[in-house]
mmCIF file of C-alpha atoms in Angstrom:
data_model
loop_
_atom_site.group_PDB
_atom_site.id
_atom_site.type_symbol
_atom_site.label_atom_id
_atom_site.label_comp_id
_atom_site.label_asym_id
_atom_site.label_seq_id
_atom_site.Cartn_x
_atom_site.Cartn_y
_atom_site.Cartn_z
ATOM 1 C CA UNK A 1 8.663 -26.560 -1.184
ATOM 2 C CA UNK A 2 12.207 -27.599 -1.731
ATOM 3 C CA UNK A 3 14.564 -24.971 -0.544
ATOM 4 C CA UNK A 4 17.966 -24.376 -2.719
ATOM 5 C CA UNK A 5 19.273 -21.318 -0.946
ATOM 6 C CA UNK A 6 22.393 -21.088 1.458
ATOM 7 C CA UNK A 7 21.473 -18.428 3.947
ATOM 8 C CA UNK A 8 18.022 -17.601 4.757
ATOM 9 C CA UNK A 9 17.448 -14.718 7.004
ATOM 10 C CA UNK A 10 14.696 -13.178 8.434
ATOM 11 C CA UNK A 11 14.343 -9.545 9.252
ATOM 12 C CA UNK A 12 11.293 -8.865 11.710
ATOM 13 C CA UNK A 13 10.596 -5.203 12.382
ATOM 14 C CA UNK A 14 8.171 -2.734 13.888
ATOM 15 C CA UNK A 15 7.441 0.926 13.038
ATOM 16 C CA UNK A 16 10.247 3.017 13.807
ATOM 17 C CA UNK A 17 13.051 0.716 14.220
ATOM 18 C CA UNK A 18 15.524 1.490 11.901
ATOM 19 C CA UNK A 19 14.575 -1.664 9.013
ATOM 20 C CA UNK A 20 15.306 0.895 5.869
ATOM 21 C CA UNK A 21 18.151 1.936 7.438
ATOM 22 C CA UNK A 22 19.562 -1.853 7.822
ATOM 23 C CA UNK A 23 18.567 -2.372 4.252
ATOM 24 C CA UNK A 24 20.458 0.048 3.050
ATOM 25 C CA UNK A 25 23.299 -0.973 4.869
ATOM 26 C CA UNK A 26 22.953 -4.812 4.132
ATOM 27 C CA UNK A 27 22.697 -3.633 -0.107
ATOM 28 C CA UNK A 28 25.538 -1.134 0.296
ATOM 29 C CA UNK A 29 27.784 -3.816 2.414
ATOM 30 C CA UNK A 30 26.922 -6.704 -0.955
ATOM 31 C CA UNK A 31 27.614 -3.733 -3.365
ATOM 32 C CA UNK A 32 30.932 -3.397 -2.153
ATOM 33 C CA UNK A 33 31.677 -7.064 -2.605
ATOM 34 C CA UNK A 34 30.615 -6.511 -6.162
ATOM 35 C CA UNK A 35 27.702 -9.249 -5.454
ATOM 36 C CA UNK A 36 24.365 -8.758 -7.560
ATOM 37 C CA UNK A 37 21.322 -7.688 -5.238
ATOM 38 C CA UNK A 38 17.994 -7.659 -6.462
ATOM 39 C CA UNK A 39 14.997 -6.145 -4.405
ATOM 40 C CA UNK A 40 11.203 -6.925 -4.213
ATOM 41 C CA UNK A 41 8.052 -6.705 -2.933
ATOM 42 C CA UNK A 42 4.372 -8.386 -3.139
ATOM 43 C CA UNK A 43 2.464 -5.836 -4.289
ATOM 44 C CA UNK A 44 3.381 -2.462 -6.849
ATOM 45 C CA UNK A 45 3.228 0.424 -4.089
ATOM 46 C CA UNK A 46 5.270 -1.714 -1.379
ATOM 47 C CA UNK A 47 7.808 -2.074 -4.286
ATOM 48 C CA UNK A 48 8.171 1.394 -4.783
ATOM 49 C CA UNK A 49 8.343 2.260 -1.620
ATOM 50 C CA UNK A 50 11.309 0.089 -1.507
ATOM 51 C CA UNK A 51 12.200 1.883 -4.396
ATOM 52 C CA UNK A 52 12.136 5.153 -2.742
ATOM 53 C CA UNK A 53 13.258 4.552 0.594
ATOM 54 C CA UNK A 54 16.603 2.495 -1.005
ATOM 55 C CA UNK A 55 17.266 4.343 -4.183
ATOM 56 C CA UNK A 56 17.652 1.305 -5.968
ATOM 57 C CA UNK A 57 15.258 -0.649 -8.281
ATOM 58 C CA UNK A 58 12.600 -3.028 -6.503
ATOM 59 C CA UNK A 59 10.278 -5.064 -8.628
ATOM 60 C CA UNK A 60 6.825 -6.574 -7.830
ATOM 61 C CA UNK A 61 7.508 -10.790 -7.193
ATOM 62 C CA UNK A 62 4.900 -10.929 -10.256
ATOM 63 C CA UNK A 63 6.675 -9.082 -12.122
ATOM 64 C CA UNK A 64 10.342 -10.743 -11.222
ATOM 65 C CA UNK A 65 8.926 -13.873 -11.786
ATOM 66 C CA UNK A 66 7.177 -12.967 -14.973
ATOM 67 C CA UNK A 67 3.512 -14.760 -13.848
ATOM 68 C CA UNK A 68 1.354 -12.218 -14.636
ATOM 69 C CA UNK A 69 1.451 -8.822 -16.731
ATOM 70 C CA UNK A 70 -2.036 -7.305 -15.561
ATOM 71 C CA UNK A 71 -3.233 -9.185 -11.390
ATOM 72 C CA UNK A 72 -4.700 -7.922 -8.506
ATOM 73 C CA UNK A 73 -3.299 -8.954 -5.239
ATOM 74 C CA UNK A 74 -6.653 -10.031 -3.732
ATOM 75 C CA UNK A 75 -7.124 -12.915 -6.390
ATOM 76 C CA UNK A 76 -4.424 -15.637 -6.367
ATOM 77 C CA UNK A 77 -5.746 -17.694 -8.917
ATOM 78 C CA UNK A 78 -2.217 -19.172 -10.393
ATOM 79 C CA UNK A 79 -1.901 -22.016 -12.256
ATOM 80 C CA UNK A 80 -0.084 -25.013 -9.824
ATOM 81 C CA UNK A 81 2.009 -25.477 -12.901
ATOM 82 C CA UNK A 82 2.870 -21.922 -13.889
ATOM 83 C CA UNK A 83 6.726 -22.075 -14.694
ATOM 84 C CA UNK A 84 9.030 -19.502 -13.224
ATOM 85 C CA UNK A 85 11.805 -17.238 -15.343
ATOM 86 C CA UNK A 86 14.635 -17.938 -12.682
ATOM 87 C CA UNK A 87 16.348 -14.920 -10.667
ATOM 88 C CA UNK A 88 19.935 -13.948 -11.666
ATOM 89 C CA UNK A 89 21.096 -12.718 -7.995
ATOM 90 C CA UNK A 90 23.737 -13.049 -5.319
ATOM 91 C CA UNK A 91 21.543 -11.804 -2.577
ATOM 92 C CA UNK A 92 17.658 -11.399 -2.911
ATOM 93 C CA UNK A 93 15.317 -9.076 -0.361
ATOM 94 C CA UNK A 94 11.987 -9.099 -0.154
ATOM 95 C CA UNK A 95 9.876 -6.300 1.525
ATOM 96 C CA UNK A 96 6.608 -6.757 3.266
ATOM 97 C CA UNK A 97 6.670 -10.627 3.498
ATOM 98 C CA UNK A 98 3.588 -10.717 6.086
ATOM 99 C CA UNK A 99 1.706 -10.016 2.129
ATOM 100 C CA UNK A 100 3.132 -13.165 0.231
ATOM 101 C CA UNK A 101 0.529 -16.322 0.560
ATOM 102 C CA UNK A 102 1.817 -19.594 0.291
ATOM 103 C CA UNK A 103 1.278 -19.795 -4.065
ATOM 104 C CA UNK A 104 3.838 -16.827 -4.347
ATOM 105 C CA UNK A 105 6.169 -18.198 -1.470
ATOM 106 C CA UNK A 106 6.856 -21.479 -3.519
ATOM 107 C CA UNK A 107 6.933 -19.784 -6.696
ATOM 108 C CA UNK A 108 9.717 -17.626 -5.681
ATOM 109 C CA UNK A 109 11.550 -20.384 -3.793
ATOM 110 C CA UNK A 110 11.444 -22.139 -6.572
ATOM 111 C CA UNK A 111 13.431 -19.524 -8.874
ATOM 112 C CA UNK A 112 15.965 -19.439 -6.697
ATOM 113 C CA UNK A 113 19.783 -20.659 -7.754
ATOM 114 C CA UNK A 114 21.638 -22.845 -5.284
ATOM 115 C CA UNK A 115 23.957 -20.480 -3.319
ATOM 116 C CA UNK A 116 21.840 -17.276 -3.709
ATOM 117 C CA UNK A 117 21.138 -15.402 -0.069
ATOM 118 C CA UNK A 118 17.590 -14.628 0.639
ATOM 119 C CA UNK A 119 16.429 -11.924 3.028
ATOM 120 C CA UNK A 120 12.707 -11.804 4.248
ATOM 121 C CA UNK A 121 11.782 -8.581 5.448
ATOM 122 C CA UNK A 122 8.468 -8.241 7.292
ATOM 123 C CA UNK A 123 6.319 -8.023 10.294
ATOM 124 C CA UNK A 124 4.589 -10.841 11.740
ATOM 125 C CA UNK A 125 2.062 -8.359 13.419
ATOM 126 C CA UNK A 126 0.756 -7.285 10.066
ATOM 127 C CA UNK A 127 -2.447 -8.707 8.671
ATOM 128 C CA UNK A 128 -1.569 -12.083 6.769
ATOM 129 C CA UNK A 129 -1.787 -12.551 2.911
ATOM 130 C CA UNK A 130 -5.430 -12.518 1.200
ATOM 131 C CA UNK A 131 -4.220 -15.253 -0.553
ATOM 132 C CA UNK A 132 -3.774 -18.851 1.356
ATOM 133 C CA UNK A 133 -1.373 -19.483 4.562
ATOM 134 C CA UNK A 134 0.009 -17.180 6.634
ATOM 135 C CA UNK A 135 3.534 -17.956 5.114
ATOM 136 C CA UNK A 136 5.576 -14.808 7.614
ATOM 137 C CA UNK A 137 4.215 -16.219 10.816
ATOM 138 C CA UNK A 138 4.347 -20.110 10.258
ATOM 139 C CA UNK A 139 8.378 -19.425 9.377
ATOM 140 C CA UNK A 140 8.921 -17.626 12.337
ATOM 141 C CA UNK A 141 7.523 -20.298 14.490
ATOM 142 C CA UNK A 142 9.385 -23.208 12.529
ATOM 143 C CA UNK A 143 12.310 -21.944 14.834
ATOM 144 C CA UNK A 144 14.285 -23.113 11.223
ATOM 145 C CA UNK A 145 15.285 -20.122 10.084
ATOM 146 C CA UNK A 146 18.012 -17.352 10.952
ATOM 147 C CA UNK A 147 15.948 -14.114 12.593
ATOM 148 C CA UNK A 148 16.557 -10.969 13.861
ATOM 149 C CA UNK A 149 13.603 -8.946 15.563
ATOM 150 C CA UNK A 150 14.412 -5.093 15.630
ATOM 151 C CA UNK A 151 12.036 -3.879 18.628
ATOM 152 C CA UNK A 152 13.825 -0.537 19.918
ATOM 153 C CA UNK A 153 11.948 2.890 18.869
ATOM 154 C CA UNK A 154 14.406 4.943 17.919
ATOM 155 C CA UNK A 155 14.287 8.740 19.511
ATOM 156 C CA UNK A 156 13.012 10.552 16.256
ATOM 157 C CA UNK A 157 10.037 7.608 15.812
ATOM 158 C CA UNK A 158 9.814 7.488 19.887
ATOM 159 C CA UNK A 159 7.929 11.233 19.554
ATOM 160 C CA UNK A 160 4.908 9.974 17.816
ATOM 161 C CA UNK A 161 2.255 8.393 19.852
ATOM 162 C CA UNK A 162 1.366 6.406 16.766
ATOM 163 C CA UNK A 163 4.441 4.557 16.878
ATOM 164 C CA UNK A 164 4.141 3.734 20.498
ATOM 165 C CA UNK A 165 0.883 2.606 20.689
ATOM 166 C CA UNK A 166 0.894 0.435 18.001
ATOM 167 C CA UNK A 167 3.922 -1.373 19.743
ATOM 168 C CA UNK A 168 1.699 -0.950 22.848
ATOM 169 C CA UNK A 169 -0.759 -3.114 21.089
ATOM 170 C CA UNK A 170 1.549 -5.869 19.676
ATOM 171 C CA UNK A 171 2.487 -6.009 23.740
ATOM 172 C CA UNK A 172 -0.841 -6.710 25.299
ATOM 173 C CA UNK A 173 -1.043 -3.513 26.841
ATOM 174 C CA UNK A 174 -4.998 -1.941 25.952
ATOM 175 C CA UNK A 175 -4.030 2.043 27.590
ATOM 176 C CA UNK A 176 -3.283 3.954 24.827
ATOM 177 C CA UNK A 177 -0.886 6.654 25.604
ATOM 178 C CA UNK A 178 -2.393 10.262 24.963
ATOM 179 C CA UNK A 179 -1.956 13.791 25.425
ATOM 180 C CA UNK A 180 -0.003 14.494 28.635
ATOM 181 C CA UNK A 181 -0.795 18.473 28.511
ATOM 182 C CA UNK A 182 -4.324 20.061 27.677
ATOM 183 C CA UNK A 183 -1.912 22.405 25.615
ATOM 184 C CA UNK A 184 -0.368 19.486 23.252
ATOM 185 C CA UNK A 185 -3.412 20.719 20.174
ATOM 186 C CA UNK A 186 -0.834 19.079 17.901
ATOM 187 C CA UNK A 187 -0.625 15.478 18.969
ATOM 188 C CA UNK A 188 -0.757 12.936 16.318
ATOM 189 C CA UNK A 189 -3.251 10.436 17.614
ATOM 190 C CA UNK A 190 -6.646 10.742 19.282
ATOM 191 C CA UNK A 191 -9.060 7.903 20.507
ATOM 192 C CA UNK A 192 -12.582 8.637 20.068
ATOM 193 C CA UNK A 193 -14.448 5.575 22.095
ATOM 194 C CA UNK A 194 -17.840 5.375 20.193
ATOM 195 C CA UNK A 195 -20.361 2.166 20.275
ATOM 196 C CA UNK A 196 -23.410 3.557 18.124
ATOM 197 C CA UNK A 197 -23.005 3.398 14.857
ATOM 198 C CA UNK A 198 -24.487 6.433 13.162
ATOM 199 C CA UNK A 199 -22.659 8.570 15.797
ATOM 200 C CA UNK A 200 -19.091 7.002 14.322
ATOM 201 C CA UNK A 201 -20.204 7.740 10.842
ATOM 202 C CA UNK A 202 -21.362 11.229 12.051
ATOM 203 C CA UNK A 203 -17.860 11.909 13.577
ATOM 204 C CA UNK A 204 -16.335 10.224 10.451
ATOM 205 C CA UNK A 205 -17.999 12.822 8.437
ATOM 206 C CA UNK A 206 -17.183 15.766 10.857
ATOM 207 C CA UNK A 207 -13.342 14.980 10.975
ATOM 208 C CA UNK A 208 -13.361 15.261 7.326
ATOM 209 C CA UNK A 209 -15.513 17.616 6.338
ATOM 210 C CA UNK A 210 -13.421 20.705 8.317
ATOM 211 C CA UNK A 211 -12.980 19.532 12.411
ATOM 212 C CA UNK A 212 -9.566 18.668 11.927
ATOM 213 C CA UNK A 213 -8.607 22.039 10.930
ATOM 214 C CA UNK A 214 -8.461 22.354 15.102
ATOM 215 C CA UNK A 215 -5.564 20.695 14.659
ATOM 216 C CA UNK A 216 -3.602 21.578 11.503
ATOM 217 C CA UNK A 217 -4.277 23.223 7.786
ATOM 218 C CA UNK A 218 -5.196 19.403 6.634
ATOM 219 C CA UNK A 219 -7.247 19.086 3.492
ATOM 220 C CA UNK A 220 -8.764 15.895 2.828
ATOM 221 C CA UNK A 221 -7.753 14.861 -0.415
ATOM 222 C CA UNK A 222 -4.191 15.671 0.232
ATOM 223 C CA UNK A 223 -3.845 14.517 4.154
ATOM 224 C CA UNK A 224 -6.890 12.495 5.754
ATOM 225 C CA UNK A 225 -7.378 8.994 4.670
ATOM 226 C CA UNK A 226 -9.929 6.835 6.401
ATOM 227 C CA UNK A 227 -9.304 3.254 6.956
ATOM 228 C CA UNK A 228 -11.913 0.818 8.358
ATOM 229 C CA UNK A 229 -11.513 -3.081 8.749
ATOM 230 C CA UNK A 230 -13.850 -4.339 6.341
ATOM 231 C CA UNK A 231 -15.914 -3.790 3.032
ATOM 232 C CA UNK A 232 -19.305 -4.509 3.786
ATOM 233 C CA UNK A 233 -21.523 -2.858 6.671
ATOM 234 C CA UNK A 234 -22.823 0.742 7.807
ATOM 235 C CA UNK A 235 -19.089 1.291 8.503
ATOM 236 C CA UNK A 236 -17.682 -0.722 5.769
ATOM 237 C CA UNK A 237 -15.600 1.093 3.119
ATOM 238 C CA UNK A 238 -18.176 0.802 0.536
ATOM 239 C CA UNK A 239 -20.925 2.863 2.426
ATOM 240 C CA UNK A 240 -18.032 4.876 3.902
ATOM 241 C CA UNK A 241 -17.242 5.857 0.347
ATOM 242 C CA UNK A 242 -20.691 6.584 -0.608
ATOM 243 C CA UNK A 243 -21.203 8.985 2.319
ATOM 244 C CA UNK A 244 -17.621 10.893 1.906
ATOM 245 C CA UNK A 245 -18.118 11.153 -1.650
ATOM 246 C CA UNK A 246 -21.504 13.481 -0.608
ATOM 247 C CA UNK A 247 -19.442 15.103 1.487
ATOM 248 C CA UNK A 248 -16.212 15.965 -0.027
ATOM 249 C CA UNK A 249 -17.019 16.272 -3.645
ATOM 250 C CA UNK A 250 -21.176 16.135 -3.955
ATOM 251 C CA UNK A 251 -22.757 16.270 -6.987
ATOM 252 C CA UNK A 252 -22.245 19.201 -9.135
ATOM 253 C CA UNK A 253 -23.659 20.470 -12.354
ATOM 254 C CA UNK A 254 -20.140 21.590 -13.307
ATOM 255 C CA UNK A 255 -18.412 18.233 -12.634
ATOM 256 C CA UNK A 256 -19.466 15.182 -15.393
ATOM 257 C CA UNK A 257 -19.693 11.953 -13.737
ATOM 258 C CA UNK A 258 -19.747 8.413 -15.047
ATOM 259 C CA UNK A 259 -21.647 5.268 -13.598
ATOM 260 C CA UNK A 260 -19.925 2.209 -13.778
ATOM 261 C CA UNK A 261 -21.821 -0.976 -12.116
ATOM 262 C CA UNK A 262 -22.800 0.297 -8.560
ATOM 263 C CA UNK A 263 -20.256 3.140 -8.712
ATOM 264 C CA UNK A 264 -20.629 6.921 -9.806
ATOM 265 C CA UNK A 265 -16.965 8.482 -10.903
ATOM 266 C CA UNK A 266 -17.119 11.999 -10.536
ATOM 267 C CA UNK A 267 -14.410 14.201 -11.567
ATOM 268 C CA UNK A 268 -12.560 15.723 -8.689
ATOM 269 C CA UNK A 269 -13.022 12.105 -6.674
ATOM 270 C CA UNK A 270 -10.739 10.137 -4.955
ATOM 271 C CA UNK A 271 -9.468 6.850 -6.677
ATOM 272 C CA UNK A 272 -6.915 4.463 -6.159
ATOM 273 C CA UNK A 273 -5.456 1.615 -8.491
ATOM 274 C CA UNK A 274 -6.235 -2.114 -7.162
ATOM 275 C CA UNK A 275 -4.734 -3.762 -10.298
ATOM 276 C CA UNK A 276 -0.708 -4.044 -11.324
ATOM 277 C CA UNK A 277 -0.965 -2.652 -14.805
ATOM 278 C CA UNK A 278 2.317 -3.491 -16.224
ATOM 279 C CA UNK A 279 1.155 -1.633 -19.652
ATOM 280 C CA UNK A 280 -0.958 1.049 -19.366
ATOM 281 C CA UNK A 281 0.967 4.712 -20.057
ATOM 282 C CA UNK A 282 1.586 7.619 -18.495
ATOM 283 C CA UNK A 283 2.689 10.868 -18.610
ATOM 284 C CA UNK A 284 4.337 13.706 -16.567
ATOM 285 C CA UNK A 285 4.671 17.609 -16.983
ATOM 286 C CA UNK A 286 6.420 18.511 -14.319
ATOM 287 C CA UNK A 287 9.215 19.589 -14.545
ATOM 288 C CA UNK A 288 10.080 17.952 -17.775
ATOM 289 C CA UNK A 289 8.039 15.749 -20.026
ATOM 290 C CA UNK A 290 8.547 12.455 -18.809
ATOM 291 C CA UNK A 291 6.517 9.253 -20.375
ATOM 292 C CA UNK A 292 6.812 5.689 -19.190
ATOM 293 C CA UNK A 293 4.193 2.354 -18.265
ATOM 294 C CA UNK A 294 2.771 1.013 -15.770
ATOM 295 C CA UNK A 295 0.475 1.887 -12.454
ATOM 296 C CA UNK A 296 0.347 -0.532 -9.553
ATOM 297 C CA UNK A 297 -2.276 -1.823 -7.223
ATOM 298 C CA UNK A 298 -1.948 1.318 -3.975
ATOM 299 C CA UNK A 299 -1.485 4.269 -6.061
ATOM 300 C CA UNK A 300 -3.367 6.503 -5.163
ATOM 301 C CA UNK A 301 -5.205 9.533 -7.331
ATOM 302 C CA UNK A 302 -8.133 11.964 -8.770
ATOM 303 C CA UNK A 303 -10.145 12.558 -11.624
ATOM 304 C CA UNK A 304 -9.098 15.369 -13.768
ATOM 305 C CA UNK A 305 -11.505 14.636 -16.286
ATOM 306 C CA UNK A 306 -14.112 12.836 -18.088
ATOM 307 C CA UNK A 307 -14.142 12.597 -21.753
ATOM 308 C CA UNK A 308 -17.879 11.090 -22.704
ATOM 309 C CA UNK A 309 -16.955 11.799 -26.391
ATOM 310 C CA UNK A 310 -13.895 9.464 -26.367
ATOM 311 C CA UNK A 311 -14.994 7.382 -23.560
ATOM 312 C CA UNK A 312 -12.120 8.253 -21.350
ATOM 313 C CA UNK A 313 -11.479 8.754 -17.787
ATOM 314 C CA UNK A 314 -8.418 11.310 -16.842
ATOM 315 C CA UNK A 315 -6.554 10.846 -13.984
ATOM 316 C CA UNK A 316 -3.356 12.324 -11.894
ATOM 317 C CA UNK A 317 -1.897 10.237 -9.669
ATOM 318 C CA UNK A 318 -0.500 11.392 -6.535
ATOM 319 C CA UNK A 319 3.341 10.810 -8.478
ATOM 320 C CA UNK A 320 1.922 13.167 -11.034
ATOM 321 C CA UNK A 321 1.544 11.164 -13.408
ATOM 322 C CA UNK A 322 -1.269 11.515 -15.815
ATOM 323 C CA UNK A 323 -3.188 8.228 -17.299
ATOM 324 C CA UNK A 324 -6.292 8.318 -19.324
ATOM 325 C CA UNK A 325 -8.443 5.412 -19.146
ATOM 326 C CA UNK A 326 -11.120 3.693 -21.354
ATOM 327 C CA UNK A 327 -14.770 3.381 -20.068
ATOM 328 C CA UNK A 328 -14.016 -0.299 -20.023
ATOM 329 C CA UNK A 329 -11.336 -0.233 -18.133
ATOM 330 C CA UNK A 330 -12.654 0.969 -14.901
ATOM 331 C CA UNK A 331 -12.940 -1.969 -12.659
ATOM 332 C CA UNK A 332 -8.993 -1.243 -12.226
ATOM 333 C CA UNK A 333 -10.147 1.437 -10.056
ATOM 334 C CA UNK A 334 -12.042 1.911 -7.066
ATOM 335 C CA UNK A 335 -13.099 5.313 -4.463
ATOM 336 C CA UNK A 336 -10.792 6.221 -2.334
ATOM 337 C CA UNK A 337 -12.234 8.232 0.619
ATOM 338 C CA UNK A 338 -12.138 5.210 2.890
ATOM 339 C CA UNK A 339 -9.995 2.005 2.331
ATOM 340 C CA UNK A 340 -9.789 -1.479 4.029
ATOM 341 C CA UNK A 341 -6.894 -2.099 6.367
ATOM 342 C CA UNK A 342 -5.620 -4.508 4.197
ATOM 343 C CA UNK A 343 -5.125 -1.446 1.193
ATOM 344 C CA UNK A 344 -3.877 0.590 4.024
ATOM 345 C CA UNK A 345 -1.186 -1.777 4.994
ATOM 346 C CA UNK A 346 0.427 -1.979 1.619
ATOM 347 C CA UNK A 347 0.904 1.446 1.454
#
């Protein structure tokens, strides 16, 4: 890859430790200094996020780079050749860099003008890209590049057990911290140390189906997700979903369903996008009409409705937008219920 930036800094953070803040702060500062700043991200939801958390536009690098209209993030399959449209920008930042394989790296390297700043935001901790390389880590070990680790917990993030033990982990440290009074019903995170199998999936089933209520008014559509570290297996998200779909929204004769290869869409289940769709449109109600394109591999949402007579699948997404799609254009979705780390990560 030949490099024609100036500055190249990398941002290294952890849960809780101010990075949107210092994003913010770094646009706001080039703003000022009426310099062009573009933002963007591997994947859809992760630029939306950005999005969100910022206020300003962020883009997919697909999309910014204008190689491909319609991909999924789990199949780099781009053509060694591919050319580039070049990014007009003073200062570029990228979110979530710990996602971008080595394909994507060079592509966007390559768009880059001589004198343009580049920020890489990420953490190294993260699961690598699908794709090849594991672009975030080999960087940081170069010992080439500019970077700045943010590693304090700041006191709001500091309160949630989450946050400290999954900086507990990155340390080495295997004692989770837990509840320090019997009375604390409202912690955020429990440990549940389980070898047999069937007895996980039987607590799996029990936290969703109603135990956590214990703990909080949570409803599982609109608070629980279940996340387990691979597809395939007893425990992998494919028999996960299978079992939580029984569960959570079984058969009914007042709900139509639709099979598509190995996979039964029922209306009122769980779905989420794992395509960019650049194209497809949308609509909201709420509180004005609002119309617009595009859904993005992460989004998250449920079936409304489906149409057999015009072959359609309804569906709002958790943005409330509403998107009808074709029979044949199902393999842009998959259940819900239970997702891979990976999908979890990107969110």
């Amino acid at each position: 890859m030949q490099c024609k930036i100036t500055m190249f800094v990398l941002l290294l953070v952890g849960h809780g430790t101010g990075k949107t803040t210092i994003i913010k702060t770094i646009i706001e500062l080039y703003k000022n200094e009426q310099k062009k700043v573009i933002l963007c991200a591997p994947t859809g939801r992760a630029a939306k996020r950005m999005t969100e958390t910022t206020g300003e536009d962020a883009k997919t690098l697909h999309r910014l780079l204008e190689i491909g209209k319609t991909s999924s993030d789990e199949l780099q399959v781009l053509d060694a050749d591919v050319e580039v449209a070049p990014i007009d920008a003073d200062v570029i930042i990228v979110d979530e860099v710990s996602m971008v394989d080595v394909f994507l790296m060079n592509y966007l390297l390559q768009a880059i003008y001589k004198g343009t700043k580049l920020i890489l935001v990420g953490d190294s901790n993260q699961l690598p890209s699908v794709g090849p390389g594991n672009v975030l880590k080999d960087i940081v070990a170069s010992n080439k590049i500019t970077t700045i680790t943010l590693n304090k917990i700041f006191r709001q993030a500091a309160k949630s057990k989450i946050i400290l033990n999954s900086h507990k982990v990155n340390e080495g440290i295997s004692m989770f911290t837990k509840n320090e009074k019997a009375e604390e019903l409202l912690d955020d995170f429990f440990f549940i140390n389980e070898p047999n199998k069937l007895k996980i999936l039987e607590n799996i089933i029990s936290l969703s189906n109603g135990r956590l209520k214990n703990y909080g008014d949570y409803d599982f559509i609109k608070n629980i997700q279940v996340i387990s570290a691979t597809k395939r297996g007893e425990l992998g998200t494919r028999e996960l979903n299978k079992s939580l779909q029984n569960t959570v929204n079984p058969p009914s004769e007042e709900k139509k369903e639709r099979k598509y290869i190995d996979s039964i869409f029922r209306e009122g289940d769980r779905i989420m996008q794992i395509k960019n769709n650049y194209d497809i449109y949308w609509e909201k109600h709420e509180p004005t009409l609002e119309m617009g394109k595009g859904v993005f591999n992460g989004e998250y949402g449920t079936i409304l409705n489906i149409d057999e007579e015009d072959k359609r699948i309804k569906i709002k997404f958790d943005d409330d937008k509403l998107v009808w799609y074709a029979f044949e254009e199902l393999e842009q979705i998959e259940h819900a219920y239970a997702i891979t780390v990976h999908k979890a990560q990107r969110k």
